[in-house]
XYZ file of C-alpha atoms in Angstrom:
617
model
C 10.399 4.666 12.279
C 10.057 8.247 11.120
C 13.320 9.154 12.846
C 15.189 6.855 10.489
C 13.316 7.133 7.218
C 13.210 10.050 4.847
C 11.097 10.163 1.746
C 14.251 10.879 -0.254
C 15.658 7.500 0.782
C 17.445 5.344 -1.763
C 15.401 2.416 -3.074
C 15.809 -0.737 -0.961
C 14.534 -4.232 -1.577
C 13.215 -6.342 1.332
C 13.337 -9.999 0.397
C 13.718 -13.486 1.881
C 17.296 -14.468 2.573
C 18.534 -17.000 0.037
C 21.052 -19.805 0.384
C 23.572 -17.627 -1.447
C 23.129 -14.888 1.189
C 24.237 -17.141 4.039
C 27.975 -16.737 3.566
C 27.648 -12.957 3.507
C 25.401 -13.075 6.594
C 27.850 -15.219 8.561
C 30.786 -12.970 7.653
C 28.906 -9.780 8.549
C 27.896 -11.351 11.868
C 31.548 -12.063 12.602
C 32.599 -8.547 11.629
C 29.956 -6.918 13.862
C 29.579 -9.277 16.830
C 33.193 -10.479 17.109
C 35.375 -7.575 15.943
C 33.132 -4.550 16.514
C 31.080 -5.423 19.609
C 33.122 -8.128 21.301
C 30.191 -10.420 21.974
C 32.126 -13.399 20.606
C 35.852 -14.037 20.227
C 37.138 -13.680 16.649
C 37.828 -16.920 14.798
C 40.142 -17.875 11.981
C 37.308 -18.585 9.535
C 36.034 -14.989 9.950
C 32.446 -16.239 10.000
C 29.867 -16.600 12.751
C 26.908 -18.981 12.799
C 25.125 -21.047 15.436
C 22.955 -24.131 15.915
C 19.754 -22.157 15.319
C 20.653 -21.234 11.751
C 19.098 -24.381 10.283
C 15.691 -23.264 11.543
C 16.106 -19.499 11.368
C 14.264 -17.479 8.738
C 16.410 -14.670 7.356
C 15.034 -11.490 5.809
C 17.477 -9.337 3.861
C 17.575 -5.662 2.889
C 19.387 -5.121 -0.406
C 20.393 -2.217 -2.606
C 20.350 -3.540 -6.120
C 22.125 -6.904 -6.031
C 24.045 -6.046 -2.876
C 22.705 -7.072 0.565
C 23.114 -4.335 3.174
C 21.422 -5.791 6.267
C 19.463 -8.697 7.644
C 17.220 -9.821 10.474
C 16.387 -13.305 11.649
C 13.196 -14.886 12.997
C 13.290 -18.096 15.014
C 9.803 -19.637 14.723
C 8.344 -21.908 17.412
C 8.562 -25.051 15.288
C 12.364 -25.016 15.611
C 11.860 -26.031 19.243
C 14.524 -23.752 20.771
C 15.551 -20.097 20.949
C 18.716 -18.056 21.497
C 17.145 -16.714 24.704
C 17.448 -20.224 26.132
C 21.225 -19.772 26.272
C 20.881 -16.950 28.792
C 17.874 -17.617 31.005
C 15.167 -20.097 31.891
C 11.962 -19.173 30.107
C 10.030 -21.066 32.789
C 10.856 -18.205 35.139
C 9.460 -15.629 32.731
C 5.767 -16.336 31.991
C 5.676 -13.941 29.034
C 8.359 -16.063 27.350
C 7.272 -19.542 28.462
C 4.926 -20.263 25.547
C 4.795 -22.923 22.859
C 3.934 -20.368 20.179
C 6.712 -17.811 20.833
C 8.522 -16.223 17.867
C 11.969 -14.758 18.537
C 13.282 -11.832 16.484
C 17.056 -11.759 16.586
C 20.373 -10.499 15.246
C 19.169 -7.359 13.472
C 22.384 -6.371 11.712
C 23.195 -3.670 9.165
C 26.401 -3.114 7.224
C 28.250 -0.185 8.921
C 28.020 1.856 5.705
C 24.214 1.654 5.765
C 23.527 2.501 9.380
C 21.213 5.434 9.810
C 19.399 4.476 6.607
C 15.935 2.932 6.370
C 17.398 -0.584 6.398
C 17.125 -1.317 10.150
C 13.533 -0.110 10.752
C 12.335 -1.716 7.518
C 13.885 -5.023 8.549
C 12.237 -4.834 11.969
C 8.907 -4.042 10.323
C 9.395 -6.933 7.865
C 10.079 -9.365 10.703
C 6.869 -8.359 12.470
C 4.885 -8.703 9.224
C 6.386 -12.168 8.680
C 5.458 -13.280 12.200
C 1.892 -11.982 11.851
C 1.512 -13.760 8.502
C 2.486 -17.041 10.182
C -0.060 -16.851 12.974
C 2.289 -15.386 15.569
C 0.744 -13.834 18.642
C 3.781 -13.174 20.866
C 7.326 -12.116 19.975
C 10.489 -11.834 22.023
C 13.807 -10.206 21.246
C 17.184 -9.570 22.835
C 17.756 -5.872 22.185
C 21.216 -4.346 22.571
C 20.942 -1.698 25.248
C 22.675 0.961 23.139
C 19.945 0.764 20.460
C 17.104 -0.081 22.806
C 15.161 2.987 21.691
C 14.611 1.529 18.237
C 13.026 -1.623 19.673
C 10.860 0.360 22.065
C 9.774 2.663 19.224
C 8.586 -0.441 17.360
C 6.314 -1.181 20.319
C 8.278 -3.905 22.105
C 8.230 -3.742 25.896
C 11.212 -4.220 28.166
C 10.895 -7.003 30.728
C 13.543 -5.506 33.033
C 15.688 -8.601 32.551
C 19.171 -8.024 31.164
C 21.657 -10.625 30.010
C 25.344 -10.357 29.089
C 27.226 -11.965 26.227
C 30.890 -11.023 26.056
C 31.081 -7.244 26.067
C 27.436 -6.807 25.008
C 24.426 -6.265 27.269
C 20.954 -7.135 26.040
C 17.527 -6.476 27.468
C 14.840 -9.113 27.040
C 11.896 -7.569 25.180
C 8.485 -8.925 24.321
C 5.303 -7.839 22.591
C 1.843 -8.976 21.561
C 1.691 -9.112 17.763
C -1.830 -7.662 17.616
C -0.774 -4.694 19.765
C 2.367 -4.144 17.703
C 0.310 -4.194 14.493
C -2.192 -1.709 15.895
C 0.583 0.590 17.110
C 2.260 0.480 13.710
C -1.001 1.226 11.940
C -1.816 4.122 14.273
C 1.609 5.775 14.505
C 3.266 4.901 11.202
C 0.422 4.163 8.782
C 0.687 7.399 6.726
C 4.461 7.103 6.511
C 4.299 3.471 5.422
C 1.750 4.304 2.729
C 4.065 7.032 1.463
C 7.047 4.656 1.512
C 5.350 1.745 -0.204
C 6.135 2.896 -3.778
C 9.792 3.377 -2.805
C 10.358 -0.055 -1.278
C 10.717 -3.136 -3.423
C 8.858 -5.570 -1.183
C 9.555 -9.166 -2.199
C 8.107 -11.026 0.779
C 5.041 -13.237 0.372
C 2.787 -11.139 2.596
C 1.766 -7.627 1.451
C 3.764 -4.584 2.560
C 0.717 -3.048 4.252
C -1.747 -5.167 6.242
C -5.424 -4.962 5.453
C -7.891 -3.184 7.742
C -8.228 -4.700 11.228
C -10.524 -7.668 10.626
C -10.559 -11.415 10.669
C -8.768 -12.999 7.722
C -11.034 -15.370 5.805
C -10.765 -17.439 2.687
C -12.902 -16.629 -0.302
C -10.470 -14.492 -2.295
C -11.930 -16.279 -5.316
C -15.013 -14.060 -5.173
C -12.758 -11.253 -6.386
C -12.935 -12.793 -9.841
C -16.362 -11.201 -10.320
C -14.971 -7.724 -9.638
C -15.106 -5.509 -6.584
C -18.457 -4.118 -7.736
C -19.562 -7.400 -9.344
C -18.987 -6.123 -12.852
C -17.508 -9.381 -14.173
C -19.993 -12.044 -13.114
C -19.263 -14.402 -16.064
C -15.663 -14.655 -14.806
C -16.889 -16.871 -11.967
C -16.863 -19.789 -14.380
C -13.135 -19.359 -14.991
C -11.978 -20.030 -11.422
C -12.058 -22.920 -8.962
C -13.080 -21.512 -5.548
C -11.381 -24.138 -3.377
C -10.379 -21.490 -0.829
C -13.801 -21.200 0.835
C -15.926 -24.021 2.274
C -19.029 -23.466 0.182
C -20.884 -26.542 -1.013
C -20.013 -27.881 -4.471
C -23.619 -29.030 -5.079
C -26.694 -26.813 -5.733
C -29.477 -26.300 -3.175
C -32.388 -28.741 -3.122
C -34.479 -28.690 -6.334
C -37.454 -27.062 -4.595
C -35.190 -24.259 -3.361
C -33.815 -23.624 -6.839
C -37.319 -23.601 -8.301
C -38.703 -21.200 -5.708
C -35.774 -18.785 -5.925
C -35.887 -18.830 -9.703
C -39.628 -18.146 -9.873
C -40.783 -14.598 -9.299
C -37.396 -13.029 -8.586
C -38.805 -9.532 -8.809
C -41.231 -10.322 -5.988
C -38.431 -11.828 -3.889
C -36.279 -8.753 -4.390
C -38.892 -6.125 -3.589
C -40.844 -7.822 -0.785
C -39.974 -7.377 2.888
C -39.427 -10.605 4.848
C -41.212 -11.370 8.110
C -39.743 -9.040 10.724
C -38.971 -12.050 12.906
C -38.459 -15.498 11.353
C -40.984 -17.443 13.441
C -41.793 -19.768 10.531
C -38.167 -20.730 10.041
C -37.764 -21.305 13.777
C -40.815 -23.589 13.775
C -39.411 -25.532 10.801
C -36.025 -25.978 12.491
C -37.660 -27.068 15.738
C -39.841 -29.644 13.974
C -37.046 -31.048 11.795
C -34.513 -31.184 14.638
C -36.914 -32.266 17.395
C -36.200 -29.148 19.429
C -38.446 -26.929 21.561
C -39.066 -23.757 19.520
C -38.050 -21.555 22.445
C -34.556 -23.133 22.364
C -33.873 -21.903 18.804
C -32.580 -18.560 17.542
C -31.696 -17.765 13.928
C -29.113 -15.496 12.355
C -27.723 -14.350 9.037
C -24.977 -16.959 9.100
C -22.965 -18.269 12.034
C -20.829 -15.116 12.253
C -23.970 -13.093 12.994
C -24.783 -15.427 15.874
C -21.194 -15.395 17.171
C -20.978 -11.607 17.240
C -24.405 -11.266 18.803
C -23.935 -13.856 21.557
C -20.324 -13.137 22.476
C -20.870 -9.385 22.747
C -23.759 -10.056 25.099
C -22.035 -12.678 27.244
C -18.467 -11.353 27.496
C -16.717 -8.165 28.558
C -13.106 -7.060 28.971
C -12.756 -9.047 32.218
C -13.844 -12.385 30.691
C -11.664 -15.413 29.964
C -12.236 -17.604 26.926
C -10.594 -20.863 25.899
C -10.133 -21.426 22.157
C -8.705 -24.442 20.341
C -5.600 -23.629 18.342
C -5.929 -23.824 15.342
C -9.577 -22.807 15.019
C -11.884 -20.737 12.810
C -10.385 -17.260 12.916
C -13.613 -15.377 13.655
C -13.540 -16.581 17.261
C -10.195 -15.025 18.155
C -11.128 -11.878 16.253
C -14.364 -11.356 18.173
C -12.892 -12.231 21.563
C -9.637 -10.286 21.285
C -10.285 -7.499 18.790
C -14.001 -6.752 19.175
C -14.570 -7.447 22.882
C -10.985 -7.101 24.055
C -10.940 -9.900 26.603
C -8.421 -12.631 27.270
C -8.289 -15.670 24.994
C -6.190 -18.634 26.056
C -5.298 -21.286 23.509
C -5.699 -25.022 23.842
C -3.098 -26.369 21.402
C -3.952 -29.037 18.854
C -0.826 -30.754 17.560
C 0.040 -32.075 14.140
C 1.879 -34.975 15.782
C -1.431 -36.078 17.350
C -3.253 -35.924 14.020
C -4.787 -32.640 15.251
C -6.986 -34.629 17.661
C -7.697 -32.863 20.961
C -6.276 -34.555 24.034
C -9.422 -34.626 26.152
C -7.532 -35.329 29.387
C -5.463 -32.186 28.796
C -8.678 -30.323 28.020
C -10.188 -31.405 31.347
C -7.082 -30.120 33.110
C -7.254 -26.810 31.228
C -10.888 -26.314 32.214
C -9.949 -26.221 35.891
C -8.965 -22.611 35.220
C -12.702 -21.741 35.239
C -13.267 -20.078 31.898
C -16.322 -17.979 31.201
C -16.657 -19.505 27.748
C -15.128 -22.524 26.015
C -15.335 -22.776 22.220
C -15.341 -26.174 20.521
C -15.655 -26.503 16.735
C -16.658 -30.026 15.748
C -15.560 -31.022 13.159
C -12.848 -28.472 13.715
C -12.194 -25.916 11.024
C -9.440 -25.777 9.820
C -8.022 -29.116 11.037
C -11.064 -31.149 9.960
C -11.007 -33.509 12.952
C -14.273 -34.694 14.478
C -14.496 -35.621 18.164
C -17.001 -38.183 19.349
C -20.084 -36.514 20.832
C -20.094 -38.834 23.850
C -16.499 -37.911 24.666
C -17.376 -34.223 24.481
C -20.335 -34.711 26.794
C -18.076 -36.254 29.417
C -15.725 -33.260 29.222
C -18.646 -30.847 29.583
C -19.988 -32.806 32.562
C -16.602 -32.602 34.328
C -16.216 -28.832 33.819
C -16.478 -26.478 36.803
C -19.851 -24.880 37.418
C -20.387 -21.612 35.604
C -18.448 -22.680 32.487
C -20.416 -22.011 29.324
C -19.743 -24.041 26.142
C -20.211 -22.875 22.558
C -20.110 -25.826 20.142
C -19.862 -24.945 16.458
C -21.212 -27.758 14.272
C -21.108 -26.008 10.901
C -19.857 -29.165 9.127
C -21.073 -31.956 11.389
C -23.246 -33.692 8.784
C -20.153 -34.390 6.688
C -18.681 -36.371 9.580
C -20.435 -39.631 8.669
C -21.874 -40.370 12.111
C -18.792 -39.070 13.834
C -16.217 -41.207 12.047
C -13.259 -39.070 11.084
C -10.579 -40.214 8.613
C -7.098 -40.532 9.976
C -4.296 -38.284 8.736
C -2.220 -40.163 6.218
C -0.243 -39.852 3.054
C -2.546 -42.279 1.260
C -6.221 -42.246 2.261
C -7.463 -45.785 2.543
C -10.601 -45.520 0.435
C -11.558 -43.863 -2.826
C -14.788 -43.961 -4.841
C -15.261 -47.275 -6.662
C -14.198 -46.840 -10.299
C -17.562 -48.106 -11.528
C -19.404 -45.286 -9.758
C -19.101 -41.860 -11.290
C -19.316 -39.007 -8.742
C -20.500 -36.575 -11.371
C -23.644 -35.434 -9.589
C -25.266 -35.522 -6.162
C -27.699 -38.115 -7.514
C -24.942 -40.673 -8.245
C -25.124 -43.769 -6.038
C -22.317 -44.629 -3.634
C -21.779 -46.943 -0.701
C -20.925 -43.818 1.289
C -24.131 -41.944 0.509
C -26.576 -43.798 2.702
C -26.223 -41.686 5.847
C -29.121 -39.466 6.804
C -29.603 -36.429 9.002
C -31.047 -38.691 11.697
C -27.586 -40.257 12.126
C -25.947 -36.868 12.566
C -23.730 -36.727 15.679
C -25.079 -33.327 16.694
C -25.370 -32.155 20.293
C -28.165 -29.679 19.589
C -30.841 -31.607 21.497
C -28.482 -31.955 24.458
C -27.799 -28.223 24.332
C -31.492 -27.354 24.326
C -31.974 -29.306 27.564
C -28.754 -28.107 29.193
C -28.060 -25.101 31.328
C -24.663 -24.164 29.910
C -24.260 -25.325 26.299
C -25.134 -23.727 22.955
C -24.765 -25.446 19.587
C -24.368 -23.247 16.500
C -25.433 -24.757 13.174
C -24.820 -23.182 9.786
C -27.416 -23.735 7.095
C -25.243 -21.803 4.663
C -22.529 -24.389 4.078
C -24.271 -27.760 4.509
C -27.390 -26.708 2.599
C -25.624 -24.818 -0.228
C -27.024 -21.448 0.871
C -23.794 -19.513 1.560
C -24.837 -16.599 -0.617
C -28.096 -16.233 1.325
C -26.638 -16.483 4.881
C -28.717 -18.561 7.285
C -27.832 -20.252 10.579
C -29.357 -21.097 13.924
C -28.327 -21.897 17.452
C -29.889 -24.357 19.876
C -29.488 -23.933 23.601
C -31.190 -23.196 26.884
C -34.397 -21.211 26.341
C -33.035 -18.244 28.289
C -29.912 -17.957 26.107
C -31.877 -18.453 22.887
C -34.283 -15.710 23.966
C -31.339 -13.381 24.576
C -30.007 -14.012 21.086
C -33.416 -13.357 19.538
C -33.775 -10.138 21.563
C -30.345 -8.874 20.474
C -31.080 -9.450 16.778
C -32.613 -6.681 14.635
C -35.934 -7.096 12.846
C -35.710 -8.235 9.222
C -32.326 -9.791 10.015
C -32.825 -12.620 7.513
C -33.798 -11.782 3.954
C -36.929 -13.224 2.391
C -34.953 -15.441 -0.038
C -32.880 -16.768 2.888
C -35.959 -17.695 4.934
C -37.748 -19.330 2.020
C -34.639 -21.242 0.964
C -33.832 -22.457 4.483
C -37.368 -23.706 5.147
C -37.557 -25.668 1.903
C -33.999 -26.987 2.206
C -34.851 -28.487 5.593
C -37.813 -30.262 3.959
C -35.596 -32.326 1.639
C -33.316 -34.360 3.939
C -32.881 -37.197 1.438
C -31.443 -34.882 -1.202
C -28.885 -33.458 1.201
C -27.994 -36.859 2.661
C -27.101 -37.902 -0.881
C -25.040 -34.729 -1.398
C -23.132 -35.259 1.849
C -22.411 -38.854 0.910
C -21.093 -37.812 -2.495
C -18.965 -35.163 -0.819
C -17.305 -37.830 1.325
C -16.563 -39.890 -1.778
C -15.154 -36.888 -3.644
C -13.126 -35.887 -0.589
C -11.528 -39.317 -0.362
C -10.632 -39.306 -4.054
C -9.209 -35.784 -3.881
C -7.059 -36.642 -0.860
C -5.716 -39.790 -2.517
C -4.752 -37.939 -5.697
C -3.070 -35.107 -3.780
C -1.051 -37.640 -1.789
C 0.136 -39.126 -5.079
C 1.844 -35.863 -6.064
C 4.936 -36.588 -3.988
C 6.269 -38.759 -1.184
C 7.369 -35.598 0.645
C 3.795 -34.288 0.869
C 1.472 -35.028 3.762
C -2.266 -35.106 3.124
C -4.866 -35.073 5.864
C -8.358 -36.067 4.765
C -10.744 -34.175 7.014
C -14.139 -35.165 8.388
C -15.581 -32.071 6.682
C -15.517 -31.007 3.015
C -11.801 -30.357 2.573
C -8.329 -31.857 2.688
C -5.135 -30.400 4.101
C -1.938 -30.497 2.058
C 1.268 -29.954 4.042
C 4.515 -29.170 2.232
C 7.980 -30.207 3.455
C 9.976 -27.646 5.416
C 12.701 -27.624 2.824
C 10.410 -26.886 -0.108
C 7.939 -24.244 -1.278
C 5.839 -22.392 1.279
C 2.062 -22.510 1.529
C 1.871 -18.865 0.454
C 4.048 -19.622 -2.565
C 1.867 -22.538 -3.643
C -1.343 -20.534 -3.190
C 0.037 -17.665 -5.267
C 1.253 -19.999 -8.019
C -2.115 -21.777 -8.290
C -4.043 -18.518 -8.211
C -2.273 -17.393 -11.386
C -3.947 -20.356 -13.108
C -7.386 -19.594 -11.665
C -7.320 -22.158 -8.844
C -7.830 -20.620 -5.400
C -6.602 -22.448 -2.294
C -6.402 -21.335 1.351
C -3.055 -20.692 3.042
C -3.677 -21.522 6.720
C -0.542 -19.773 7.991
C -2.292 -16.675 9.428
C -4.569 -18.816 11.591
C -1.911 -20.459 13.729
C 1.823 -21.035 14.002
C 0.967 -24.737 14.294
C 0.761 -24.820 10.491
C 4.401 -23.664 10.210
C 3.675 -21.701 7.048
C 3.387 -24.854 4.970
C -0.202 -26.128 5.091
C -2.896 -25.423 2.498
C -6.604 -26.185 2.825
C -8.316 -27.416 -0.345
C -12.116 -27.552 -0.506
C -13.890 -30.425 -2.224
C -15.447 -29.302 -5.504
C -17.187 -31.191 -8.315
C -15.208 -33.894 -10.173
C -14.053 -31.676 -13.047
C -12.962 -28.928 -10.669
C -11.127 -31.456 -8.485
C -9.283 -32.665 -11.581
C -8.244 -29.098 -12.311
C -7.117 -28.567 -8.714
C -4.868 -31.633 -8.732
C -3.378 -30.794 -12.138
C -2.747 -27.175 -11.166
C -1.178 -28.083 -7.815
C 1.093 -30.622 -9.531
C 2.220 -28.081 -12.132
C 2.764 -25.386 -9.513
C 4.823 -27.691 -7.299
C 7.009 -28.722 -10.231
C 7.564 -25.063 -11.080
C 8.323 -24.051 -7.499
C 10.647 -26.981 -6.855
C 12.607 -26.086 -9.988
C 13.072 -22.473 -8.847
C 16.532 -21.990 -7.293
């Protein structure tokens, strides 16, 4: 990039291509690829387009009001690529993927060649792909400018194709590697350029530090150094899956008692008391239990002990982003994806999963109910898959939200959820009565007791989310005694704070309170999903088996990022799922169930934002 960009460059804007740009794009394509390069024969209309243009995403470089260059991205949800015209992707494993993004037709007005336009457009395309969950890109690079593609980090496959008088080389790249290369080689230059580029794309010009992307941007309302704590009452934090209800009354009373003592007193070095409480409440042998400061603590600890760079892991796709981050970025081993499809209601095809497991993975991750799709799979069906797996396969089952699943029954994806809270029953507090609130922890479809008796399965359970203790961080795993002992050995002393241990113990002692809260959450979830579905016939709402709903926007309308940004301006925080997986197509938002008043505000704000965005030309 540095070969093309000088700090004295003229100001350029990088923005999404608009409908009004299309005619200019098609005419410039004809000028360059028909007249100048001879790839296509000239035509009378003096314009060049193709069948992919309906699904292509165009990014434009402009100087003032005048466009000077463009690049196109063909995302996987279009179902076809320009590469398909020249070769069979089945013969090229790096290209034969369902989640491939193709970067194509980088074109700059002849008067602007040699400026920053081309490298900035290439950089913008890579940022767009990363923001939409892309993991692999391909491109057809003209051989005469191959150096620019290689400098961006793309790798030649050695395969060349011909179109008219033009020769292309097929290039590919892993998005994570391209991002790391850009950060390492061009980070200082990009930081210097940022004030001189008008960046009008939905993702930021510079990526954040290498880390997993999570929800929870709403916590920023209290200030980076927590200097604005009262501001928390002005926002709706529907972007993170924290509970909407308070902890059990005994927990609140204990934590609100002698807070000075809680703050200054060291906890037990090892949480034997909490382990005993978990074992008693869950009917588990104590030596099968290990605790951690939240599920992420347990994930990092276990995976770093079990896996190395030679390991193979199978992850659902989409799935909680921490798993891919730990496997690929922290450990650096191979992660294959098992695709979950919107057309199937995000339900895993268990026959396909059995077939995939024949590859003999070192570790298979299952999140049930899955976050972020919200689908719950019957425990008996999962047990049959585990039983059929090759020997030596280890299973990690994340049940962070399993108690919301109502004994394993998951709502179906629909535009109009079939049940809402009866109008005579007000869901204003966890103590309100409801026909849906009679489940109890004993009916939970958890596999933790199976895991404790198994030789190859670990169940991870978060106490943070289900028990309204997210700020305190508490979780546990249940599994074979040997694996639980490893996890305990790898954890530091004093790993759980004193407030966390006290809160977790006393939360576990009030199952009736939490059963009522989980029942009310299901009622609130159903009502929220129904009201969201009523905002437009073109919207698709999926009511999850956890504590959220998914709202999917039509391809022709506003993007998920646009809706999230518009709602955030009014203090309502939602989660754009685009970075987690290309399966969301940049148009699905996750909305956490909150209390009734907050849910009202969410629906009103989303409706207003959609009206505003739809009215924008």
